[in-house]
PDB file of C-alpha atoms and ligand atoms in Angstrom:
ATOM      1  CA  MET A1291     -47.116 125.564  11.411  1.00 51.00           C
ATOM      2  CA  GLY A1292     -46.074 122.292   9.744  1.00 70.00           C
ATOM      3  CA  SER A1293     -46.656 121.475   6.111  1.00 80.00           C
ATOM      4  CA  ARG A1294     -50.001 119.951   5.173  1.00 86.00           C
ATOM      5  CA  SER A1295     -48.259 117.644   2.723  1.00 86.00           C
ATOM      6  CA  LEU A1296     -47.180 114.194   3.906  1.00 92.00           C
ATOM      7  CA  PHE A1297     -44.644 114.346   1.101  1.00 93.00           C
ATOM      8  CA  ASP A1298     -42.606 117.360   2.210  1.00 95.00           C
ATOM      9  CA  PRO A1299     -40.391 115.279   4.572  1.00 93.00           C
ATOM     10  CA  LEU A1300     -39.880 112.786   1.725  1.00 95.00           C
ATOM     11  CA  VAL A1301     -38.847 115.282  -0.927  1.00 97.00           C
ATOM     12  CA  ASP A1302     -35.245 114.063  -1.381  1.00 97.00           C
ATOM     13  CA  ALA A1303     -36.288 110.431  -1.806  1.00 97.00           C
ATOM     14  CA  TYR A1304     -39.141 111.552  -4.035  1.00 96.00           C
ATOM     15  CA  ASP A1305     -36.893 113.575  -6.269  1.00 96.00           C
ATOM     16  CA  ALA A1306     -34.280 110.826  -6.523  1.00 96.00           C
ATOM     17  CA  ALA A1307     -36.358 107.782  -7.297  1.00 97.00           C
ATOM     18  CA  ARG A1308     -39.955 108.375  -8.365  1.00 97.00           C
ATOM     19  CA  PRO A1309     -40.793 107.125 -11.864  1.00 97.00           C
ATOM     20  CA  THR A1310     -41.623 109.469 -14.721  1.00 97.00           C
ATOM     21  CA  TYR A1311     -44.574 108.838 -17.028  1.00 98.00           C
ATOM     22  CA  PRO A1312     -44.303 107.233 -20.476  1.00 98.00           C
ATOM     23  CA  ASP A1313     -44.569 109.284 -23.694  1.00 97.00           C
ATOM     24  CA  ALA A1314     -47.586 107.228 -24.756  1.00 98.00           C
ATOM     25  CA  LEU A1315     -49.563 108.583 -21.811  1.00 98.00           C
ATOM     26  CA  PHE A1316     -49.137 112.156 -23.030  1.00 98.00           C
ATOM     27  CA  ASP A1317     -50.090 111.130 -26.587  1.00 98.00           C
ATOM     28  CA  ASP A1318     -53.256 109.496 -25.204  1.00 98.00           C
ATOM     29  CA  LEU A1319     -53.954 112.556 -23.061  1.00 98.00           C
ATOM     30  CA  ALA A1320     -53.832 114.882 -26.082  1.00 98.00           C
ATOM     31  CA  ARG A1321     -56.022 112.537 -28.134  1.00 98.00           C
ATOM     32  CA  LEU A1322     -58.674 112.155 -25.412  1.00 97.00           C
ATOM     33  CA  ALA A1323     -58.597 115.869 -24.587  1.00 97.00           C
ATOM     34  CA  GLY A1324     -59.203 116.570 -28.273  1.00 96.00           C
ATOM     35  CA  ARG A1325     -56.344 119.061 -28.609  1.00 97.00           C
ATOM     36  CA  PRO A1326     -52.544 119.184 -28.771  1.00 98.00           C
ATOM     37  CA  LEU A1327     -50.647 119.805 -25.559  1.00 98.00           C
ATOM     38  CA  ALA A1328     -48.581 122.477 -27.311  1.00 98.00           C
ATOM     39  CA  GLY A1329     -50.076 125.840 -26.439  1.00 98.00           C
ATOM     40  CA  ALA A1330     -52.589 124.392 -23.959  1.00 98.00           C
ATOM     41  CA  ASP A1331     -53.199 126.266 -20.697  1.00 98.00           C
ATOM     42  CA  VAL A1332     -52.665 123.555 -18.099  1.00 98.00           C
ATOM     43  CA  VAL A1333     -53.464 123.745 -14.398  1.00 98.00           C
ATOM     44  CA  GLU A1334     -51.544 120.952 -12.697  1.00 98.00           C
ATOM     45  CA  VAL A1335     -52.707 120.103  -9.186  1.00 98.00           C
ATOM     46  CA  GLY A1336     -50.622 118.070  -6.729  1.00 98.00           C
ATOM     47  CA  ALA A1337     -47.602 118.793  -8.916  1.00 98.00           C
ATOM     48  CA  GLY A1338     -45.086 117.794  -6.246  1.00 98.00           C
ATOM     49  CA  THR A1339     -41.491 118.094  -7.421  1.00 98.00           C
ATOM     50  CA  GLY A1340     -42.666 118.570 -11.008  1.00 98.00           C
ATOM     51  CA  ILE A1341     -42.166 115.162 -12.597  1.00 98.00           C
ATOM     52  CA  ALA A1342     -45.253 115.496 -14.809  1.00 98.00           C
ATOM     53  CA  THR A1343     -44.883 119.284 -15.003  1.00 98.00           C
ATOM     54  CA  ARG A1344     -41.622 118.906 -16.931  1.00 98.00           C
ATOM     55  CA  SER A1345     -43.157 116.380 -19.324  1.00 98.00           C
ATOM     56  CA  LEU A1346     -46.060 118.747 -20.026  1.00 98.00           C
ATOM     57  CA  LEU A1347     -43.725 121.729 -20.470  1.00 98.00           C
ATOM     58  CA  GLY A1348     -41.548 119.615 -22.784  1.00 98.00           C
ATOM     59  CA  ARG A1349     -44.584 119.140 -25.025  1.00 98.00           C
ATOM     60  CA  GLY A1350     -45.171 122.867 -25.270  1.00 98.00           C
ATOM     61  CA  ALA A1351     -47.970 123.238 -22.707  1.00 98.00           C
ATOM     62  CA  ARG A1352     -48.216 126.397 -20.567  1.00 98.00           C
ATOM     63  CA  VAL A1353     -48.338 124.899 -17.085  1.00 98.00           C
ATOM     64  CA  VAL A1354     -49.125 126.446 -13.713  1.00 98.00           C
ATOM     65  CA  PRO A1355     -48.428 123.903 -10.949  1.00 98.00           C
ATOM     66  CA  PHE A1356     -50.221 123.894  -7.588  1.00 98.00           C
ATOM     67  CA  ASP A1357     -49.545 121.876  -4.439  1.00 98.00           C
ATOM     68  CA  ILE A1358     -50.147 122.039  -0.681  1.00 97.00           C
ATOM     69  CA  GLY A1359     -46.502 121.156   0.040  1.00 97.00           C
ATOM     70  CA  PRO A1360     -44.094 124.118   0.227  1.00 97.00           C
ATOM     71  CA  GLY A1361     -41.140 121.703   0.298  1.00 97.00           C
ATOM     72  CA  MET A1362     -42.302 119.876  -2.802  1.00 97.00           C
ATOM     73  CA  LEU A1363     -42.892 123.173  -4.616  1.00 98.00           C
ATOM     74  CA  ALA A1364     -39.460 124.488  -3.573  1.00 97.00           C
ATOM     75  CA  ARG A1365     -37.881 121.434  -5.210  1.00 97.00           C
ATOM     76  CA  LEU A1366     -40.049 121.919  -8.286  1.00 98.00           C
ATOM     77  CA  ARG A1367     -38.779 125.511  -8.584  1.00 97.00           C
ATOM     78  CA  GLU A1368     -35.153 124.350  -8.169  1.00 97.00           C
ATOM     79  CA  ARG A1369     -35.568 121.764 -10.915  1.00 97.00           C
ATOM     80  CA  THR A1370     -37.614 124.016 -13.182  1.00 97.00           C
ATOM     81  CA  PRO A1371     -36.519 127.624 -12.622  1.00 94.00           C
ATOM     82  CA  GLY A1372     -38.850 130.416 -13.618  1.00 93.00           C
ATOM     83  CA  ILE A1373     -42.059 128.487 -13.214  1.00 93.00           C
ATOM     84  CA  PRO A1374     -44.862 130.165 -11.183  1.00 90.00           C
ATOM     85  CA  ALA A1375     -45.525 127.274  -8.762  1.00 95.00           C
ATOM     86  CA  VAL A1376     -48.338 128.099  -6.328  1.00 97.00           C
ATOM     87  CA  LEU A1377     -49.184 126.866  -2.828  1.00 97.00           C
ATOM     88  CA  ALA A1378     -52.884 126.012  -3.000  1.00 98.00           C
ATOM     89  CA  ASP A1379     -55.411 123.319  -2.245  1.00 98.00           C
ATOM     90  CA  ALA A1380     -57.201 121.329  -4.945  1.00 98.00           C
ATOM     91  CA  GLU A1381     -60.535 122.451  -3.534  1.00 98.00           C
ATOM     92  CA  ALA A1382     -59.776 126.201  -3.686  1.00 98.00           C
ATOM     93  CA  LEU A1383     -57.572 127.073  -6.643  1.00 98.00           C
ATOM     94  CA  PRO A1384     -56.725 130.780  -6.770  1.00 98.00           C
ATOM     95  CA  LEU A1385     -57.881 131.101 -10.376  1.00 98.00           C
ATOM     96  CA  ARG A1386     -60.738 132.743 -12.220  1.00 98.00           C
ATOM     97  CA  ALA A1387     -63.405 130.515 -13.756  1.00 98.00           C
ATOM     98  CA  GLY A1388     -62.910 129.206 -17.281  1.00 98.00           C
ATOM     99  CA  VAL A1389     -59.164 129.808 -17.705  1.00 98.00           C
ATOM    100  CA  ALA A1390     -57.788 126.292 -18.357  1.00 98.00           C
ATOM    101  CA  ASP A1391     -57.810 123.936 -21.312  1.00 98.00           C
ATOM    102  CA  LEU A1392     -56.675 121.102 -19.079  1.00 98.00           C
ATOM    103  CA  VAL A1393     -56.610 120.349 -15.359  1.00 98.00           C
ATOM    104  CA  CYS A1394     -54.122 117.546 -14.657  1.00 98.00           C
ATOM    105  CA  TYR A1395     -53.422 115.378 -11.620  1.00 98.00           C
ATOM    106  CA  ALA A1396     -50.434 113.029 -11.876  1.00 98.00           C
ATOM    107  CA  GLN A1397     -50.430 110.464  -9.042  1.00 97.00           C
ATOM    108  CA  ALA A1398     -52.418 112.927  -6.938  1.00 98.00           C
ATOM    109  CA  TRP A1399     -56.168 112.593  -7.540  1.00 98.00           C
ATOM    110  CA  HIS A1400     -56.561 109.916  -4.821  1.00 96.00           C
ATOM    111  CA  TRP A1401     -55.502 112.556  -2.261  1.00 96.00           C
ATOM    112  CA  THR A1402     -58.559 114.688  -3.003  1.00 97.00           C
ATOM    113  CA  ARG A1403     -62.167 114.614  -1.907  1.00 97.00           C
ATOM    114  CA  VAL A1404     -63.516 113.836  -5.361  1.00 97.00           C
ATOM    115  CA  PRO A1405     -66.780 115.850  -5.419  1.00 97.00           C
ATOM    116  CA  ALA A1406     -65.085 119.051  -4.194  1.00 98.00           C
ATOM    117  CA  ALA A1407     -61.974 118.715  -6.365  1.00 98.00           C
ATOM    118  CA  ALA A1408     -64.074 117.798  -9.417  1.00 98.00           C
ATOM    119  CA  ALA A1409     -66.299 120.860  -8.916  1.00 98.00           C
ATOM    120  CA  GLU A1410     -63.211 123.070  -8.638  1.00 98.00           C
ATOM    121  CA  ALA A1411     -61.663 121.549 -11.768  1.00 98.00           C
ATOM    122  CA  ALA A1412     -64.918 122.066 -13.683  1.00 98.00           C
ATOM    123  CA  ARG A1413     -65.000 125.681 -12.493  1.00 98.00           C
ATOM    124  CA  VAL A1414     -61.539 126.566 -13.799  1.00 98.00           C
ATOM    125  CA  LEU A1415     -61.933 124.679 -17.100  1.00 98.00           C
ATOM    126  CA  ARG A1416     -63.132 126.342 -20.277  1.00 98.00           C
ATOM    127  CA  PRO A1417     -66.160 124.722 -21.930  1.00 97.00           C
ATOM    128  CA  GLY A1418     -64.824 121.689 -23.821  1.00 97.00           C
ATOM    129  CA  GLY A1419     -61.750 121.533 -21.574  1.00 98.00           C
ATOM    130  CA  ALA A1420     -60.738 118.324 -19.828  1.00 98.00           C
ATOM    131  CA  LEU A1421     -59.813 117.008 -16.422  1.00 98.00           C
ATOM    132  CA  ALA A1422     -57.094 114.344 -16.714  1.00 98.00           C
ATOM    133  CA  VAL A1423     -56.005 112.182 -13.796  1.00 98.00           C
ATOM    134  CA  TRP A1424     -53.398 109.448 -14.020  1.00 98.00           C
ATOM    135  CA  TRP A1425     -51.248 107.037 -12.068  1.00 98.00           C
ATOM    136  CA  ASN A1426     -48.291 104.697 -12.422  1.00 97.00           C
ATOM    137  CA  ASP A1427     -49.341 101.513 -10.635  1.00 96.00           C
ATOM    138  CA  VAL A1428     -46.793  98.759 -10.070  1.00 96.00           C
ATOM    139  CA  ASP A1429     -47.990  95.881 -12.226  1.00 96.00           C
ATOM    140  CA  ALA A1430     -46.453  92.907 -10.437  1.00 96.00           C
ATOM    141  CA  GLU A1431     -49.344  91.108  -8.779  1.00 93.00           C
ATOM    142  CA  ASP A1432     -48.112  87.697  -9.948  1.00 94.00           C
ATOM    143  CA  GLU A1433     -44.578  88.247  -8.640  1.00 96.00           C
ATOM    144  CA  HIS A1434     -43.535  86.625  -5.370  1.00 96.00           C
ATOM    145  CA  TRP A1435     -41.469  89.687  -4.333  1.00 97.00           C
ATOM    146  CA  TRP A1436     -44.487  91.922  -4.748  1.00 97.00           C
ATOM    147  CA  GLY A1437     -46.789  89.689  -2.682  1.00 97.00           C
ATOM    148  CA  ARG A1438     -44.223  89.472   0.130  1.00 96.00           C
ATOM    149  CA  GLN A1439     -43.755  93.255   0.074  1.00 97.00           C
ATOM    150  CA  GLN A1440     -47.504  93.832   0.339  1.00 97.00           C
ATOM    151  CA  ASP A1441     -47.718  91.306   3.216  1.00 97.00           C
ATOM    152  CA  ARG A1442     -44.942  93.159   5.054  1.00 97.00           C
ATOM    153  CA  LEU A1443     -46.525  96.562   4.436  1.00 97.00           C
ATOM    154  CA  GLU A1444     -49.922  95.447   5.710  1.00 97.00           C
ATOM    155  CA  ALA A1445     -48.290  93.911   8.792  1.00 97.00           C
ATOM    156  CA  MET A1446     -46.094  96.924   9.588  1.00 96.00           C
ATOM    157  CA  ASN A1447     -48.547  99.717   8.727  1.00 96.00           C
ATOM    158  CA  PRO A1448     -52.077  98.831   9.890  1.00 94.00           C
ATOM    159  CA  ALA A1449     -53.460 101.780   7.911  1.00 95.00           C
ATOM    160  CA  TYR A1450     -52.161 100.325   4.627  1.00 95.00           C
ATOM    161  CA  GLN A1451     -54.121  97.950   2.411  1.00 95.00           C
ATOM    162  CA  ARG A1452     -52.972  96.686  -0.979  1.00 94.00           C
ATOM    163  CA  GLY A1453     -55.340  97.773  -3.710  1.00 88.00           C
ATOM    164  CA  TYR A1454     -56.173 101.022  -1.920  1.00 89.00           C
ATOM    165  CA  ARG A1455     -56.204 102.828  -5.264  1.00 86.00           C
ATOM    166  CA  ALA A1456     -58.498 100.326  -6.984  1.00 90.00           C
ATOM    167  CA  ARG A1457     -61.495 102.620  -7.148  1.00 95.00           C
ATOM    168  CA  PRO A1458     -64.006 103.238  -9.958  1.00 97.00           C
ATOM    169  CA  TRP A1459     -62.350 106.529 -10.900  1.00 98.00           C
ATOM    170  CA  ALA A1460     -64.320 107.078 -14.101  1.00 97.00           C
ATOM    171  CA  ASP A1461     -67.655 106.348 -12.408  1.00 97.00           C
ATOM    172  CA  GLU A1462     -66.779 108.613  -9.490  1.00 97.00           C
ATOM    173  CA  LEU A1463     -66.255 111.417 -12.017  1.00 98.00           C
ATOM    174  CA  ARG A1464     -69.525 110.609 -13.816  1.00 97.00           C
ATOM    175  CA  TRP A1465     -71.376 110.624 -10.493  1.00 97.00           C
ATOM    176  CA  THR A1466     -70.279 114.215  -9.827  1.00 97.00           C
ATOM    177  CA  GLY A1467     -72.462 115.296 -12.762  1.00 96.00           C
ATOM    178  CA  GLN A1468     -69.770 117.805 -13.799  1.00 95.00           C
ATOM    179  CA  PHE A1469     -68.373 115.966 -16.832  1.00 96.00           C
ATOM    180  CA  ALA A1470     -69.305 114.196 -20.053  1.00 90.00           C
ATOM    181  CA  ASP A1471     -67.296 111.641 -22.065  1.00 93.00           C
ATOM    182  CA  VAL A1472     -65.328 110.095 -19.222  1.00 98.00           C
ATOM    183  CA  VAL A1473     -62.780 107.697 -20.767  1.00 98.00           C
ATOM    184  CA  THR A1474     -60.177 105.404 -19.165  1.00 98.00           C
ATOM    185  CA  LEU A1475     -57.047 104.108 -20.919  1.00 98.00           C
ATOM    186  CA  ALA A1476     -54.358 101.821 -19.541  1.00 97.00           C
ATOM    187  CA  GLY A1477     -50.825 101.201 -20.800  1.00 97.00           C
ATOM    188  CA  ARG A1478     -47.822  99.152 -19.751  1.00 98.00           C
ATOM    189  CA  TRP A1479     -44.152 100.022 -19.436  1.00 98.00           C
ATOM    190  CA  ALA A1480     -41.168  99.093 -17.255  1.00 98.00           C
ATOM    191  CA  ARG A1481     -38.024 100.650 -15.848  1.00 97.00           C
ATOM    192  CA  ARG A1482     -34.713  99.165 -14.704  1.00 98.00           C
ATOM    193  CA  ILE A1483     -33.249 100.577 -11.498  1.00 98.00           C
ATOM    194  CA  ASP A1484     -30.565  99.460  -9.060  1.00 98.00           C
ATOM    195  CA  VAL A1485     -31.561  98.153  -5.665  1.00 98.00           C
ATOM    196  CA  ASP A1486     -30.503 101.293  -3.764  1.00 98.00           C
ATOM    197  CA  THR A1487     -32.691 103.465  -5.990  1.00 98.00           C
ATOM    198  CA  TYR A1488     -35.495 100.950  -5.517  1.00 98.00           C
ATOM    199  CA  LEU A1489     -35.247 101.293  -1.733  1.00 98.00           C
ATOM    200  CA  THR A1490     -35.204 105.099  -2.068  1.00 98.00           C
ATOM    201  CA  TRP A1491     -38.399 104.835  -4.149  1.00 97.00           C
ATOM    202  CA  LEU A1492     -39.989 102.780  -1.372  1.00 98.00           C
ATOM    203  CA  ARG A1493     -38.929 105.428   1.167  1.00 97.00           C
ATOM    204  CA  SER A1494     -40.647 108.118  -0.927  1.00 96.00           C
ATOM    205  CA  LYS A1495     -44.074 106.549  -0.318  1.00 96.00           C
ATOM    206  CA  SER A1496     -46.187 108.048   2.457  1.00 94.00           C
ATOM    207  CA  TYR A1497     -47.438 104.653   3.661  1.00 95.00           C
ATOM    208  CA  VAL A1498     -43.859 103.363   3.909  1.00 96.00           C
ATOM    209  CA  ALA A1499     -42.864 106.437   5.969  1.00 95.00           C
ATOM    210  CA  GLU A1500     -45.815 105.647   8.264  1.00 95.00           C
ATOM    211  CA  ILE A1501     -44.079 102.402   9.313  1.00 96.00           C
ATOM    212  CA  GLY A1502     -42.111 104.625  11.677  1.00 94.00           C
ATOM    213  CA  ASP A1503     -39.725 102.854  14.085  1.00 95.00           C
ATOM    214  CA  ARG A1504     -39.658  99.649  12.042  1.00 96.00           C
ATOM    215  CA  LEU A1505     -38.746 101.348   8.769  1.00 97.00           C
ATOM    216  CA  ALA A1506     -35.148 100.064   8.853  1.00 98.00           C
ATOM    217  CA  ASP A1507     -36.396  96.471   9.376  1.00 97.00           C
ATOM    218  CA  PHE A1508     -38.774  96.852   6.448  1.00 98.00           C
ATOM    219  CA  LEU A1509     -36.048  98.187   4.163  1.00 98.00           C
ATOM    220  CA  ASP A1510     -33.594  95.423   5.200  1.00 98.00           C
ATOM    221  CA  ALA A1511     -36.206  92.773   4.438  1.00 98.00           C
ATOM    222  CA  GLU A1512     -36.958  94.424   1.107  1.00 98.00           C
ATOM    223  CA  ARG A1513     -33.286  94.533   0.135  1.00 98.00           C
ATOM    224  CA  ARG A1514     -32.929  90.795   0.821  1.00 98.00           C
ATOM    225  CA  SER A1515     -36.149  89.969  -1.000  1.00 98.00           C
ATOM    226  CA  MET A1516     -35.329  92.078  -4.071  1.00 98.00           C
ATOM    227  CA  LEU A1517     -31.807  90.654  -4.303  1.00 98.00           C
ATOM    228  CA  ARG A1518     -33.240  87.139  -4.221  1.00 98.00           C
ATOM    229  CA  ALA A1519     -35.576  88.043  -7.097  1.00 97.00           C
ATOM    230  CA  PHE A1520     -32.954  90.103  -9.011  1.00 98.00           C
ATOM    231  CA  PRO A1521     -29.527  88.659  -8.063  1.00 98.00           C
ATOM    232  CA  ASP A1522     -27.598  91.132 -10.254  1.00 98.00           C
ATOM    233  CA  GLY A1523     -29.113  94.011  -8.225  1.00 97.00           C
ATOM    234  CA  ILE A1524     -30.898  95.539 -11.223  1.00 98.00           C
ATOM    235  CA  ILE A1525     -34.635  95.538 -10.746  1.00 97.00           C
ATOM    236  CA  GLU A1526     -37.027  95.337 -13.659  1.00 96.00           C
ATOM    237  CA  GLU A1527     -40.056  97.159 -12.341  1.00 97.00           C
ATOM    238  CA  PRO A1528     -43.270  96.807 -14.384  1.00 97.00           C
ATOM    239  CA  PHE A1529     -45.884  99.553 -14.377  1.00 98.00           C
ATOM    240  CA  ARG A1530     -49.435  99.913 -15.568  1.00 97.00           C
ATOM    241  CA  THR A1531     -50.453 103.503 -16.267  1.00 98.00           C
ATOM    242  CA  VAL A1532     -54.093 104.382 -15.824  1.00 98.00           C
ATOM    243  CA  LEU A1533     -55.346 107.593 -17.412  1.00 98.00           C
ATOM    244  CA  VAL A1534     -58.874 108.937 -16.940  1.00 98.00           C
ATOM    245  CA  VAL A1535     -59.965 111.928 -19.011  1.00 98.00           C
ATOM    246  CA  ALA A1536     -63.284 113.711 -18.418  1.00 98.00           C
ATOM    247  CA  ARG A1537     -64.501 116.472 -20.718  1.00 97.00           C
ATOM    248  CA  ARG A1538     -66.373 119.505 -19.411  1.00 97.00           C
ATOM    249  CA  PRO A1539     -69.490 120.047 -21.532  1.00 94.00           C
TER     250      PRO A1539
HETATM  251  C1  SAM B1822     -47.808 111.358  -4.870  1.00 76.50           C
HETATM  252  S1  SAM B1822     -47.474 113.081  -5.009  1.00 76.50           S
HETATM  253  C2  SAM B1822     -47.508 113.338  -6.795  1.00 76.50           C
HETATM  254  C3  SAM B1822     -46.578 114.445  -7.230  1.00 76.50           C
HETATM  255  C4  SAM B1822     -46.402 114.631  -8.742  1.00 76.50           C
HETATM  256  N1  SAM B1822     -47.632 115.011  -9.385  1.00 76.50           N
HETATM  257  C5  SAM B1822     -45.824 113.393  -9.415  1.00 76.50           C
HETATM  258  O1  SAM B1822     -46.358 112.961 -10.414  1.00 76.50           O
HETATM  259  O2  SAM B1822     -44.802 112.894  -8.930  1.00 76.50           O
HETATM  260  C6  SAM B1822     -48.986 113.823  -4.492  1.00 76.50           C
HETATM  261  C7  SAM B1822     -48.883 115.315  -4.349  1.00 76.50           C
HETATM  262  O3  SAM B1822     -50.197 115.832  -4.129  1.00 76.50           O
HETATM  263  C8  SAM B1822     -50.102 116.877  -3.177  1.00 76.50           C
HETATM  264  N2  SAM B1822     -51.437 117.050  -2.587  1.00 76.50           N
HETATM  265  C9  SAM B1822     -52.068 116.229  -1.711  1.00 76.50           C
HETATM  266  N3  SAM B1822     -53.272 116.722  -1.392  1.00 76.50           N
HETATM  267  C10 SAM B1822     -53.418 117.877  -2.091  1.00 76.50           C
HETATM  268  C11 SAM B1822     -54.463 118.856  -2.186  1.00 76.50           C
HETATM  269  N4  SAM B1822     -55.594 118.737  -1.489  1.00 76.50           N
HETATM  270  N5  SAM B1822     -54.274 119.922  -2.994  1.00 76.50           N
HETATM  271  C12 SAM B1822     -53.129 120.062  -3.700  1.00 76.50           C
HETATM  272  N6  SAM B1822     -52.105 119.169  -3.655  1.00 76.50           N
HETATM  273  C13 SAM B1822     -52.250 118.090  -2.866  1.00 76.50           C
HETATM  274  C14 SAM B1822     -49.029 116.399  -2.213  1.00 76.50           C
HETATM  275  O4  SAM B1822     -48.463 117.461  -1.471  1.00 76.50           O
HETATM  276  C15 SAM B1822     -48.018 115.750  -3.175  1.00 76.50           C
HETATM  277  O5  SAM B1822     -47.025 116.659  -3.602  1.00 76.50           O
END
């Protein structure tokens, strides 16, 4: 049987080029969760190759990562030996009720059915614990290269629409009735990467992989476009992080 994760075939690109998350996001997470990350029991769902897992571990949290992708989890274990990474679905975590201080989703909450995943997070959280979901969104709407890239994506992958993640995340969590004090924070940061790494990062996206036969054409067009915008081949990529933290009563 094949993997249920669209990301398993993309694991090498994912591992090589996906962005990390800024320190400020973890400071905000601790503040909004009302407790330090050090010593916290963290359930991380959709952990992938462990990009956020390592940041949480680095801050002293006790993290158990879960994912539906065996390939992603295998890479996580390679990168972070000794960690008990578990194959499991967000809607059915193999955990007793009330065991976690924090349930975290980095770049993964949009893959869930919110009511079911929220109910499962609330189940495994201790009273007063928090569900935290966050994303790095590219923050380049005013840039010509970004507009052209979105035009190409929408033309080459009919299932893709720019802005697909622009949803009222905090309200969706309030509407589940499982949480109190739902707070959203945004921050800005940027990274500099060479054009080859940039193209690898594009290849790590599921909706880019869905382009299929025309993937090489898309990547060629992107290389030309990015080199026009960044002639020295070093791309300054701006991000907006969005963090939503919901406390369990
Ligand atoms: C975009 S990746 C994010 C990986 C990692 N958290 C990061 O920050 O790079 C989304 C991950 O969510 C996983 N995923 C998707 N649906 C899931 C579900 N229902 N339950 C658990 N994991 C899921 C995918 O397999 C993938 O590894």
